[in-house]
């Protein structure tokens, strides 16, 4: 009976830890009106120097839209778009995301990409500068009262591209 109790307690603790690990933790972020968030990709990114995670656009469930940083990065009331940076610069790609269309890559669907970017509207948080990254956009938006002190779900750890 004691062996069963030890196994039950160990199994329960492991299940709670697994749920907490996959669920993530709340961290500072910006919740955008277009349905996307800007925040840390994870608390620890094992694929980056010093394990410091990128600031990325991500869904409400904490899953990243991109494998890493975006530069330039634009967000509007309806759309998120820019250049997603990969480890190898030859693999970088232009993207646009809108809730009704999802992620659209310029190289795969040029006409839809151009339509989304042209209909996007004025950039938020770019301070009138066209070449800023997601870190700067997040920092600028957090200075506005409507975006200050917001939190989002963030994964504990990312290994590789975070299962994108």
Coordinates of C-alpha atoms in Angstrom, one line a residue:
X1 CA 0.0 0.0 0.0
X2 CA 2.8 2.4 0.8
X3 CA 4.4 1.7 -2.6
X4 CA 1.1 2.7 -4.3
X5 CA 0.9 5.9 -2.3
X6 CA 4.5 6.9 -3.2
X7 CA 3.7 6.2 -6.9
X8 CA 0.5 8.1 -6.7
X9 CA 2.1 11.2 -5.1
X10 CA 5.0 11.1 -7.6
X11 CA 2.6 10.7 -10.6
X12 CA 0.4 13.6 -9.3
X13 CA 3.4 15.9 -8.8
X14 CA 4.8 15.0 -12.3
X15 CA 1.4 15.7 -13.9
X16 CA 1.1 19.1 -12.1
X17 CA 4.6 20.0 -13.2
X18 CA 4.0 18.9 -16.8
X19 CA 0.8 21.0 -17.0
X20 CA 2.4 24.0 -15.4
X21 CA 5.4 23.7 -17.7
X22 CA 3.3 23.5 -20.9
X23 CA 0.8 26.2 -19.8
X24 CA 3.5 28.8 -19.2
X25 CA 3.7 31.8 -17.0
X26 CA 2.4 35.4 -17.3
X27 CA 5.0 37.9 -18.4
X28 CA 4.9 41.5 -19.6
X29 CA 3.6 41.9 -23.1
X30 CA 1.4 44.1 -25.3
X31 CA -2.0 42.8 -26.3
X32 CA -2.7 44.2 -29.7
X33 CA -6.2 45.0 -31.1
X34 CA -5.6 42.7 -34.1
X35 CA -5.6 39.6 -31.9
X36 CA -1.9 39.1 -31.6
X37 CA 0.4 39.8 -28.6
X38 CA 4.0 41.0 -28.6
X39 CA 6.1 39.5 -25.9
X40 CA 8.9 37.1 -25.0
X41 CA 9.0 33.9 -27.0
X42 CA 9.9 32.0 -23.8
X43 CA 11.6 32.5 -20.5
X44 CA 14.6 30.6 -21.6
X45 CA 15.6 30.0 -25.3
X46 CA 18.2 27.2 -25.5
X47 CA 18.8 28.1 -29.2
X48 CA 20.1 31.7 -28.4
X49 CA 23.2 33.1 -26.9
X50 CA 23.0 33.4 -23.1
X51 CA 19.5 31.8 -23.4
X52 CA 17.9 35.2 -23.8
X53 CA 14.6 34.9 -25.7
X54 CA 13.4 37.0 -28.6
X55 CA 10.5 39.4 -28.4
X56 CA 8.1 38.1 -31.0
X57 CA 4.5 38.4 -32.1
X58 CA 2.6 35.5 -30.6
X59 CA -0.9 34.1 -30.2
X60 CA -3.0 34.4 -27.0
X61 CA -2.1 30.8 -26.2
X62 CA 1.6 31.7 -26.0
X63 CA 2.7 30.1 -29.3
X64 CA 5.0 32.2 -31.4
X65 CA 3.9 33.4 -34.9
X66 CA 7.6 33.5 -36.0
X67 CA 10.7 31.4 -35.2
X68 CA 12.5 34.5 -33.9
X69 CA 12.9 38.3 -34.2
X70 CA 11.5 40.5 -36.9
X71 CA 13.3 43.5 -38.3
X72 CA 11.7 45.6 -39.6
X73 CA 8.5 44.9 -37.7
X74 CA 5.2 46.7 -38.2
X75 CA 1.9 46.2 -36.3
X76 CA -1.3 48.0 -37.0
X77 CA -4.9 47.8 -35.8
X78 CA -5.5 44.9 -38.1
X79 CA -2.2 43.4 -39.3
X80 CA 1.3 42.3 -38.2
X81 CA 4.0 42.3 -40.9
X82 CA 7.7 42.6 -41.5
X83 CA 10.8 40.6 -42.2
X84 CA 11.3 37.4 -40.0
X85 CA 14.9 36.8 -39.2
X86 CA 16.3 33.3 -39.3
X87 CA 19.7 32.0 -38.2
X88 CA 20.9 32.0 -41.8
X89 CA 20.2 35.4 -43.5
X90 CA 19.4 33.7 -46.7
X91 CA 16.4 32.1 -45.0
X92 CA 14.8 35.3 -43.8
X93 CA 11.3 35.8 -45.1
X94 CA 8.7 38.6 -45.5
X95 CA 5.4 37.9 -43.8
X96 CA 2.0 39.4 -43.1
X97 CA -0.5 38.1 -40.6
X98 CA -4.1 39.1 -40.2
X99 CA -6.7 37.3 -38.2
X100 CA -9.0 36.5 -41.1
X101 CA -6.2 35.2 -43.4
X102 CA -3.5 33.9 -41.0
X103 CA 0.2 33.9 -41.9
X104 CA 1.0 34.8 -45.5
X105 CA 4.5 34.7 -46.8
X106 CA 5.5 37.1 -49.6
X107 CA 7.4 34.4 -51.5
X108 CA 4.4 32.0 -51.5
X109 CA 1.5 34.5 -52.2
X110 CA 2.8 37.8 -53.4
X111 CA -0.6 39.3 -54.3
X112 CA -2.3 38.5 -51.0
X113 CA 0.8 39.7 -49.1
X114 CA 0.8 43.1 -50.9
X115 CA -3.0 43.4 -50.3
X116 CA -2.6 42.8 -46.6
X117 CA 0.3 45.3 -46.3
X118 CA -1.5 47.9 -48.3
X119 CA -4.7 47.6 -46.3
X120 CA -2.8 47.4 -42.9
X121 CA -3.0 51.1 -42.1
X122 CA -0.7 53.2 -39.9
X123 CA 2.0 51.5 -37.9
X124 CA 1.6 51.5 -34.1
X125 CA 4.7 52.0 -31.9
X126 CA 7.2 52.7 -34.7
X127 CA 7.8 56.4 -33.7
X128 CA 7.7 57.4 -37.3
X129 CA 10.7 55.2 -38.1
X130 CA 10.4 52.5 -40.7
X131 CA 13.2 50.2 -39.6
X132 CA 12.6 49.0 -36.0
X133 CA 12.3 45.6 -34.5
X134 CA 9.7 44.0 -32.4
X135 CA 11.6 44.9 -29.2
X136 CA 11.3 48.6 -29.9
X137 CA 7.6 48.4 -31.0
X138 CA 6.8 46.5 -27.8
X139 CA 8.8 49.1 -25.7
X140 CA 7.1 52.0 -27.3
X141 CA 3.6 50.6 -27.0
X142 CA 4.1 49.8 -23.3
X143 CA 4.7 53.5 -22.7
X144 CA 1.1 54.2 -23.7
X145 CA -1.4 53.9 -20.9
X146 CA -3.7 51.5 -22.8
X147 CA -0.9 49.0 -23.2
X148 CA 0.9 49.4 -19.9
X149 CA 1.1 46.6 -17.4
X150 CA -0.4 43.9 -19.6
X151 CA 0.6 40.2 -19.2
X152 CA 0.5 37.3 -21.6
X153 CA 1.1 33.6 -21.4
X154 CA 4.7 32.7 -22.1
X155 CA 6.3 29.3 -22.4
X156 CA 9.0 28.3 -19.9
X157 CA 11.5 27.1 -22.5
X158 CA 12.1 27.0 -26.2
X159 CA 14.4 24.5 -27.9
X160 CA 15.1 25.2 -31.6
X161 CA 12.3 27.0 -33.3
X162 CA 9.7 26.3 -30.6
X163 CA 7.7 23.8 -32.7
X164 CA 6.6 26.4 -35.3

